């Protein structure tokens, strides 16, 4: 069990460019989540996958954002036409469900810090 | 929608002392789960402790314990024998799984352990 990994760890881009982040969940976890965290705030939910199906999306996930999990393993989050307001830490989490005693405990990766200039 | 409130933006504690972080939440659900996560400076979010709402017994994990008051919708974290490595942001989070699989987080409490 190597934990949740995310790449890249840091990304600096110019406004208007597209960026893509990758998340590799814990290997046996079938559920994957994306969150966004701005400075001084708690993480905010963006989207949720069970296997390859995207089952839940937050209203924060504007049409410039798209997420995929093509084979139910790794996931990508793409932001098109980046804006300065997109600058944040993007966190990925994974879990195994359903039906664990402790609910759906989510384990987080180190995050990708995005800076839009 | 569920909300989670952490009313203490910052706290400090002397090394080896005990500190309690507060968390309240609002929900209409009866079955749910509560978590405390720790986020050290520039490091990733780590699960500290978790509590099922249907269990009356408070969860404990080594130096960490919770005081879960379901009727009051309160979920505080007690850290005993504080260590320098406990310095971090602490986030309280709520999960119900009823219609949504998201964790709802509070804004966090920044804890500093003073040598």
PDB file of C-alpha atoms in Angstrom:
ATOM      1  CA  UNK A   1       0.000   0.000   0.000  1.00  0.00           C
ATOM      2  CA  UNK A   2       1.846   3.064  -1.250  1.00  0.00           C
ATOM      3  CA  UNK A   3      -0.876   5.587  -0.540  1.00  0.00           C
ATOM      4  CA  UNK A   4      -2.549   8.040  -2.876  1.00  0.00           C
ATOM      5  CA  UNK A   5      -0.136   9.753  -5.253  1.00  0.00           C
ATOM      6  CA  UNK A   6      -0.635  12.915  -7.302  1.00  0.00           C
ATOM      7  CA  UNK A   7       1.355  14.451 -10.117  1.00  0.00           C
ATOM      8  CA  UNK A   8       2.616  17.011 -10.618  1.00  0.00           C
ATOM      9  CA  UNK A   9       3.059  18.361  -7.093  1.00  0.00           C
ATOM     10  CA  UNK A  10       3.300  21.930  -8.348  1.00  0.00           C
ATOM     11  CA  UNK A  11       2.092  23.579 -11.541  1.00  0.00           C
ATOM     12  CA  UNK A  12       2.554  27.166 -12.607  1.00  0.00           C
ATOM     13  CA  UNK A  13       0.676  28.259 -15.691  1.00  0.00           C
ATOM     14  CA  UNK A  14      -0.421  31.395 -17.457  1.00  0.00           C
ATOM     15  CA  UNK A  15      -4.028  32.475 -17.550  1.00  0.00           C
ATOM     16  CA  UNK A  16      -5.871  30.890 -20.439  1.00  0.00           C
ATOM     17  CA  UNK A  17      -3.732  27.762 -20.615  1.00  0.00           C
ATOM     18  CA  UNK A  18      -5.041  24.239 -20.042  1.00  0.00           C
ATOM     19  CA  UNK A  19      -3.667  22.052 -17.261  1.00  0.00           C
ATOM     20  CA  UNK A  20      -4.108  18.394 -16.372  1.00  0.00           C
ATOM     21  CA  UNK A  21      -3.478  16.688 -13.048  1.00  0.00           C
ATOM     22  CA  UNK A  22      -3.199  12.983 -12.345  1.00  0.00           C
ATOM     23  CA  UNK A  23      -4.218  10.967  -9.294  1.00  0.00           C
ATOM     24  CA  UNK A  24      -3.307   7.353  -8.554  1.00  0.00           C
ATOM     25  CA  UNK A  25      -5.470   5.976  -5.732  1.00  0.00           C
ATOM     26  CA  UNK A  26      -4.649   3.229  -3.264  1.00  0.00           C
ATOM     27  CA  UNK A  27      -4.710   0.104  -5.409  1.00  0.00           C
ATOM     28  CA  UNK A  28      -7.699  -1.694  -3.924  1.00  0.00           C
ATOM     29  CA  UNK A  29      -9.856   1.419  -3.605  1.00  0.00           C
ATOM     30  CA  UNK A  30     -12.800   1.625  -5.968  1.00  0.00           C
ATOM     31  CA  UNK A  31     -13.855   5.180  -5.035  1.00  0.00           C
ATOM     32  CA  UNK A  32     -12.012   8.338  -5.954  1.00  0.00           C
ATOM     33  CA  UNK A  33     -12.681  11.973  -5.078  1.00  0.00           C
ATOM     34  CA  UNK A  34     -11.343  15.370  -6.090  1.00  0.00           C
ATOM     35  CA  UNK A  35     -11.346  18.360  -3.748  1.00  0.00           C
ATOM     36  CA  UNK A  36     -10.084  21.930  -4.009  1.00  0.00           C
ATOM     37  CA  UNK A  37      -8.477  23.740  -1.094  1.00  0.00           C
ATOM     38  CA  UNK A  38      -7.710  27.445  -1.006  1.00  0.00           C
ATOM     39  CA  UNK A  39      -5.454  29.071   1.545  1.00  0.00           C
ATOM     40  CA  UNK A  40      -6.872  29.049   5.044  1.00  0.00           C
ATOM     41  CA  UNK A  41      -9.911  26.994   4.114  1.00  0.00           C
ATOM     42  CA  UNK A  42     -10.998  23.382   4.393  1.00  0.00           C
ATOM     43  CA  UNK A  43     -11.171  21.261   1.254  1.00  0.00           C
ATOM     44  CA  UNK A  44     -14.250  21.658  -0.936  1.00  0.00           C
ATOM     45  CA  UNK A  45     -15.674  18.720  -2.847  1.00  0.00           C
ATOM     46  CA  UNK A  46     -15.472  18.732  -6.635  1.00  0.00           C
ATOM     47  CA  UNK A  47     -16.397  15.281  -7.901  1.00  0.00           C
ATOM     48  CA  UNK A  48     -16.668  11.567  -7.071  1.00  0.00           C
ATOM     49  CA  UNK A  49     -16.084   8.369  -9.048  1.00  0.00           C
ATOM     50  CA  UNK A  50     -17.110   4.848  -8.243  1.00  0.00           C
ATOM     51  CA  UNK A  51     -14.936   2.677 -10.463  1.00  0.00           C
ATOM     52  CA  UNK A  52     -15.050   4.449 -13.855  1.00  0.00           C
ATOM     53  CA  UNK A  53     -18.434   6.110 -13.349  1.00  0.00           C
ATOM     54  CA  UNK A  54     -18.582   9.757 -12.327  1.00  0.00           C
ATOM     55  CA  UNK A  55     -21.518   9.704  -9.927  1.00  0.00           C
ATOM     56  CA  UNK A  56     -21.438  13.107  -8.281  1.00  0.00           C
ATOM     57  CA  UNK A  57     -20.327  16.592  -9.299  1.00  0.00           C
ATOM     58  CA  UNK A  58     -20.301  19.770  -7.255  1.00  0.00           C
ATOM     59  CA  UNK A  59     -21.630  23.046  -8.610  1.00  0.00           C
ATOM     60  CA  UNK A  60     -18.014  24.220  -8.157  1.00  0.00           C
ATOM     61  CA  UNK A  61     -17.102  22.024 -11.115  1.00  0.00           C
ATOM     62  CA  UNK A  62     -17.724  24.543 -13.874  1.00  0.00           C
ATOM     63  CA  UNK A  63     -17.790  23.568 -17.532  1.00  0.00           C
ATOM     64  CA  UNK A  64     -14.078  24.418 -17.740  1.00  0.00           C
ATOM     65  CA  UNK A  65     -13.348  21.478 -15.448  1.00  0.00           C
ATOM     66  CA  UNK A  66     -13.493  17.867 -16.547  1.00  0.00           C
ATOM     67  CA  UNK A  67     -12.513  14.713 -14.731  1.00  0.00           C
ATOM     68  CA  UNK A  68     -12.092  11.175 -15.964  1.00  0.00           C
ATOM     69  CA  UNK A  69     -11.299   7.785 -14.570  1.00  0.00           C
ATOM     70  CA  UNK A  70     -11.156   5.717 -17.749  1.00  0.00           C
ATOM     71  CA  UNK A  71     -10.389   2.248 -16.396  1.00  0.00           C
ATOM     72  CA  UNK A  72     -11.428   2.671 -12.806  1.00  0.00           C
ATOM     73  CA  UNK A  73      -7.840   3.110 -11.686  1.00  0.00           C
ATOM     74  CA  UNK A  74      -6.077   6.483 -12.043  1.00  0.00           C
ATOM     75  CA  UNK A  75      -7.971   9.705 -12.613  1.00  0.00           C
ATOM     76  CA  UNK A  76      -7.230  12.975 -14.381  1.00  0.00           C
ATOM     77  CA  UNK A  77      -8.605  16.437 -13.682  1.00  0.00           C
ATOM     78  CA  UNK A  78      -8.334  18.948 -16.513  1.00  0.00           C
ATOM     79  CA  UNK A  79      -8.920  22.664 -16.250  1.00  0.00           C
ATOM     80  CA  UNK A  80      -9.367  24.497 -19.524  1.00  0.00           C
ATOM     81  CA  UNK A  81      -8.771  28.216 -20.037  1.00  0.00           C
ATOM     82  CA  UNK A  82      -7.390  28.656 -16.535  1.00  0.00           C
ATOM     83  CA  UNK A  83      -8.265  31.766 -14.543  1.00  0.00           C
ATOM     84  CA  UNK A  84      -6.448  33.315 -11.598  1.00  0.00           C
ATOM     85  CA  UNK A  85      -9.299  32.176  -9.356  1.00  0.00           C
ATOM     86  CA  UNK A  86      -8.377  28.583 -10.144  1.00  0.00           C
ATOM     87  CA  UNK A  87      -5.185  28.950  -8.104  1.00  0.00           C
ATOM     88  CA  UNK A  88      -5.530  26.433  -5.275  1.00  0.00           C
ATOM     89  CA  UNK A  89      -4.402  23.060  -3.984  1.00  0.00           C
ATOM     90  CA  UNK A  90      -6.186  20.220  -5.762  1.00  0.00           C
ATOM     91  CA  UNK A  91      -6.511  17.170  -3.559  1.00  0.00           C
ATOM     92  CA  UNK A  92      -7.360  13.636  -4.539  1.00  0.00           C
ATOM     93  CA  UNK A  93      -8.698  11.050  -2.108  1.00  0.00           C
ATOM     94  CA  UNK A  94      -9.672   7.413  -2.388  1.00  0.00           C
ATOM     95  CA  UNK A  95     -11.709   4.920  -0.377  1.00  0.00           C
ATOM     96  CA  UNK A  96     -13.155   1.448  -0.512  1.00  0.00           C
ATOM     97  CA  UNK A  97     -16.899   1.031  -0.406  1.00  0.00           C
ATOM     98  CA  UNK A  98     -19.651   0.341   0.185  1.00  0.00           C
ATOM     99  CA  UNK A  99     -20.431  -0.956   3.569  1.00  0.00           C
ATOM    100  CA  UNK A 100     -17.364  -0.596   5.750  1.00  0.00           C
ATOM    101  CA  UNK A 101     -17.900  -0.290   9.469  1.00  0.00           C
ATOM    102  CA  UNK A 102     -16.334   3.132   9.425  1.00  0.00           C
ATOM    103  CA  UNK A 103     -18.309   4.424   6.516  1.00  0.00           C
ATOM    104  CA  UNK A 104     -16.373   5.535   3.538  1.00  0.00           C
ATOM    105  CA  UNK A 105     -13.097   6.683   5.074  1.00  0.00           C
ATOM    106  CA  UNK A 106     -11.208   8.774   2.566  1.00  0.00           C
ATOM    107  CA  UNK A 107      -7.420   8.819   2.359  1.00  0.00           C
ATOM    108  CA  UNK A 108      -5.803  11.843   0.775  1.00  0.00           C
ATOM    109  CA  UNK A 109      -2.878  12.375  -1.536  1.00  0.00           C
ATOM    110  CA  UNK A 110      -0.308  15.174  -1.182  1.00  0.00           C
ATOM    111  CA  UNK A 111      -2.130  17.448  -3.606  1.00  0.00           C
ATOM    112  CA  UNK A 112      -1.178  19.468  -6.673  1.00  0.00           C
ATOM    113  CA  UNK A 113      -0.636  23.156  -6.030  1.00  0.00           C
ATOM    114  CA  UNK A 114      -1.756  25.224  -9.021  1.00  0.00           C
ATOM    115  CA  UNK A 115      -0.656  28.804  -9.509  1.00  0.00           C
ATOM    116  CA  UNK A 116      -2.231  30.737 -12.371  1.00  0.00           C
ATOM    117  CA  UNK A 117      -0.319  33.888 -13.316  1.00  0.00           C
TER     118      UNK A 117
ATOM    119  CA  UNK B   1     -27.020  20.562   3.321  1.00  0.00           C
ATOM    120  CA  UNK B   2     -24.672  19.707   6.125  1.00  0.00           C
ATOM    121  CA  UNK B   3     -22.432  22.334   7.671  1.00  0.00           C
ATOM    122  CA  UNK B   4     -19.398  21.975   9.920  1.00  0.00           C
ATOM    123  CA  UNK B   5     -18.191  24.776  12.161  1.00  0.00           C
ATOM    124  CA  UNK B   6     -14.835  25.062  13.865  1.00  0.00           C
ATOM    125  CA  UNK B   7     -14.973  28.165  16.028  1.00  0.00           C
ATOM    126  CA  UNK B   8     -11.285  28.306  16.998  1.00  0.00           C
ATOM    127  CA  UNK B   9      -9.162  29.531  14.061  1.00  0.00           C
ATOM    128  CA  UNK B  10      -5.943  29.210  16.082  1.00  0.00           C
ATOM    129  CA  UNK B  11      -4.861  27.562  19.304  1.00  0.00           C
ATOM    130  CA  UNK B  12      -1.610  26.924  21.099  1.00  0.00           C
ATOM    131  CA  UNK B  13      -0.569  24.450  23.759  1.00  0.00           C
ATOM    132  CA  UNK B  14       2.568  23.770  25.712  1.00  0.00           C
ATOM    133  CA  UNK B  15       4.402  20.560  24.956  1.00  0.00           C
ATOM    134  CA  UNK B  16       3.133  17.669  27.127  1.00  0.00           C
ATOM    135  CA  UNK B  17      -0.089  19.497  27.973  1.00  0.00           C
ATOM    136  CA  UNK B  18      -3.642  18.659  26.856  1.00  0.00           C
ATOM    137  CA  UNK B  19      -5.693  20.650  24.356  1.00  0.00           C
ATOM    138  CA  UNK B  20      -9.257  20.345  23.084  1.00  0.00           C
ATOM    139  CA  UNK B  21     -10.380  21.453  19.637  1.00  0.00           C
ATOM    140  CA  UNK B  22     -14.079  22.173  19.079  1.00  0.00           C
ATOM    141  CA  UNK B  23     -16.351  21.189  16.218  1.00  0.00           C
ATOM    142  CA  UNK B  24     -20.089  21.500  15.759  1.00  0.00           C
ATOM    143  CA  UNK B  25     -22.146  20.361  12.818  1.00  0.00           C
ATOM    144  CA  UNK B  26     -25.648  20.608  11.498  1.00  0.00           C
ATOM    145  CA  UNK B  27     -27.506  17.747   9.849  1.00  0.00           C
ATOM    146  CA  UNK B  28     -30.921  16.178   9.642  1.00  0.00           C
ATOM    147  CA  UNK B  29     -29.427  12.723   9.126  1.00  0.00           C
ATOM    148  CA  UNK B  30     -29.471  10.128  11.912  1.00  0.00           C
ATOM    149  CA  UNK B  31     -26.671   7.900  10.611  1.00  0.00           C
ATOM    150  CA  UNK B  32     -23.397   9.538   9.707  1.00  0.00           C
ATOM    151  CA  UNK B  33     -19.676   9.536  10.385  1.00  0.00           C
ATOM    152  CA  UNK B  34     -17.388  12.201  11.765  1.00  0.00           C
ATOM    153  CA  UNK B  35     -13.669  12.552  11.234  1.00  0.00           C
ATOM    154  CA  UNK B  36     -10.735  14.604  12.375  1.00  0.00           C
ATOM    155  CA  UNK B  37      -7.958  15.095   9.845  1.00  0.00           C
ATOM    156  CA  UNK B  38      -4.539  16.630  10.466  1.00  0.00           C
ATOM    157  CA  UNK B  39      -2.660  18.638   7.818  1.00  0.00           C
ATOM    158  CA  UNK B  40       0.923  19.498   8.874  1.00  0.00           C
ATOM    159  CA  UNK B  41       2.553  22.488   7.165  1.00  0.00           C
ATOM    160  CA  UNK B  42       3.180  21.691   3.493  1.00  0.00           C
ATOM    161  CA  UNK B  43       2.287  18.057   4.040  1.00  0.00           C
ATOM    162  CA  UNK B  44      -0.666  15.915   3.171  1.00  0.00           C
ATOM    163  CA  UNK B  45      -3.937  15.388   5.027  1.00  0.00           C
ATOM    164  CA  UNK B  46      -3.789  12.508   7.491  1.00  0.00           C
ATOM    165  CA  UNK B  47      -6.719  10.791   9.207  1.00  0.00           C
ATOM    166  CA  UNK B  48      -6.519  11.203  12.985  1.00  0.00           C
ATOM    167  CA  UNK B  49      -9.690   9.615  14.283  1.00  0.00           C
ATOM    168  CA  UNK B  50     -13.212   8.665  13.196  1.00  0.00           C
ATOM    169  CA  UNK B  51     -16.557   8.192  14.948  1.00  0.00           C
ATOM    170  CA  UNK B  52     -19.780   6.507  13.876  1.00  0.00           C
ATOM    171  CA  UNK B  53     -22.863   8.402  14.992  1.00  0.00           C
ATOM    172  CA  UNK B  54     -24.677   5.223  16.050  1.00  0.00           C
ATOM    173  CA  UNK B  55     -21.958   4.378  18.558  1.00  0.00           C
ATOM    174  CA  UNK B  56     -22.295   5.980  21.971  1.00  0.00           C
ATOM    175  CA  UNK B  57     -18.733   5.125  22.958  1.00  0.00           C
ATOM    176  CA  UNK B  58     -16.244   7.854  22.159  1.00  0.00           C
ATOM    177  CA  UNK B  59     -13.428   6.861  19.806  1.00  0.00           C
ATOM    178  CA  UNK B  60      -9.815   6.889  21.004  1.00  0.00           C
ATOM    179  CA  UNK B  61      -6.540   6.504  19.132  1.00  0.00           C
ATOM    180  CA  UNK B  62      -3.514   6.601  21.416  1.00  0.00           C
ATOM    181  CA  UNK B  63      -3.172  10.241  22.560  1.00  0.00           C
ATOM    182  CA  UNK B  64      -6.222  11.350  20.576  1.00  0.00           C
ATOM    183  CA  UNK B  65      -9.795  11.017  21.789  1.00  0.00           C
ATOM    184  CA  UNK B  66     -13.123  12.571  20.956  1.00  0.00           C
ATOM    185  CA  UNK B  67     -16.098  13.808  22.930  1.00  0.00           C
ATOM    186  CA  UNK B  68     -19.099  13.051  20.745  1.00  0.00           C
ATOM    187  CA  UNK B  69     -22.373  14.618  21.859  1.00  0.00           C
ATOM    188  CA  UNK B  70     -24.970  13.600  19.270  1.00  0.00           C
ATOM    189  CA  UNK B  71     -27.882  15.589  20.668  1.00  0.00           C
ATOM    190  CA  UNK B  72     -25.766  18.717  20.846  1.00  0.00           C
ATOM    191  CA  UNK B  73     -24.190  17.953  17.446  1.00  0.00           C
ATOM    192  CA  UNK B  74     -20.775  18.439  18.927  1.00  0.00           C
ATOM    193  CA  UNK B  75     -17.570  16.537  18.144  1.00  0.00           C
ATOM    194  CA  UNK B  76     -14.477  17.795  19.953  1.00  0.00           C
ATOM    195  CA  UNK B  77     -10.945  16.404  19.698  1.00  0.00           C
ATOM    196  CA  UNK B  78      -8.716  16.057  22.749  1.00  0.00           C
ATOM    197  CA  UNK B  79      -4.979  15.719  22.306  1.00  0.00           C
ATOM    198  CA  UNK B  80      -3.149  14.512  25.395  1.00  0.00           C
ATOM    199  CA  UNK B  81       0.582  14.836  26.044  1.00  0.00           C
ATOM    200  CA  UNK B  82       0.959  17.237  23.103  1.00  0.00           C
ATOM    201  CA  UNK B  83       4.080  16.784  21.001  1.00  0.00           C
ATOM    202  CA  UNK B  84       5.870  19.163  18.637  1.00  0.00           C
ATOM    203  CA  UNK B  85       4.805  16.946  15.752  1.00  0.00           C
ATOM    204  CA  UNK B  86       1.175  17.694  16.550  1.00  0.00           C
ATOM    205  CA  UNK B  87       1.634  21.199  15.145  1.00  0.00           C
ATOM    206  CA  UNK B  88      -0.734  21.295  12.174  1.00  0.00           C
ATOM    207  CA  UNK B  89      -4.092  22.397  10.824  1.00  0.00           C
ATOM    208  CA  UNK B  90      -6.863  20.191  12.167  1.00  0.00           C
ATOM    209  CA  UNK B  91     -10.039  19.736  10.156  1.00  0.00           C
ATOM    210  CA  UNK B  92     -13.316  18.306  11.355  1.00  0.00           C
ATOM    211  CA  UNK B  93     -15.310  16.541   8.627  1.00  0.00           C
ATOM    212  CA  UNK B  94     -18.784  15.053   8.189  1.00  0.00           C
ATOM    213  CA  UNK B  95     -19.920  12.178   5.971  1.00  0.00           C
ATOM    214  CA  UNK B  96     -23.343  10.616   5.636  1.00  0.00           C
ATOM    215  CA  UNK B  97     -23.350   8.730   2.339  1.00  0.00           C
ATOM    216  CA  UNK B  98     -27.051   9.502   2.032  1.00  0.00           C
ATOM    217  CA  UNK B  99     -27.365  11.046  -1.396  1.00  0.00           C
ATOM    218  CA  UNK B 100     -23.816  12.379  -1.386  1.00  0.00           C
ATOM    219  CA  UNK B 101     -20.389  10.866  -0.909  1.00  0.00           C
ATOM    220  CA  UNK B 102     -18.577  14.092  -0.222  1.00  0.00           C
ATOM    221  CA  UNK B 103     -16.806  14.943   2.974  1.00  0.00           C
ATOM    222  CA  UNK B 104     -17.933  18.298   4.324  1.00  0.00           C
ATOM    223  CA  UNK B 105     -15.090  20.060   6.111  1.00  0.00           C
ATOM    224  CA  UNK B 106     -14.881  22.855   8.629  1.00  0.00           C
ATOM    225  CA  UNK B 107     -12.489  25.754   8.080  1.00  0.00           C
ATOM    226  CA  UNK B 108      -9.901  24.227  10.363  1.00  0.00           C
ATOM    227  CA  UNK B 109      -8.034  25.060  13.566  1.00  0.00           C
ATOM    228  CA  UNK B 110      -4.355  25.891  13.417  1.00  0.00           C
ATOM    229  CA  UNK B 111      -2.682  24.239  16.413  1.00  0.00           C
ATOM    230  CA  UNK B 112       0.777  25.246  17.519  1.00  0.00           C
ATOM    231  CA  UNK B 113       2.635  23.173  20.101  1.00  0.00           C
ATOM    232  CA  UNK B 114       5.111  25.303  22.005  1.00  0.00           C
ATOM    233  CA  UNK B 115       8.307  23.749  23.365  1.00  0.00           C
TER     234      UNK B 115
END
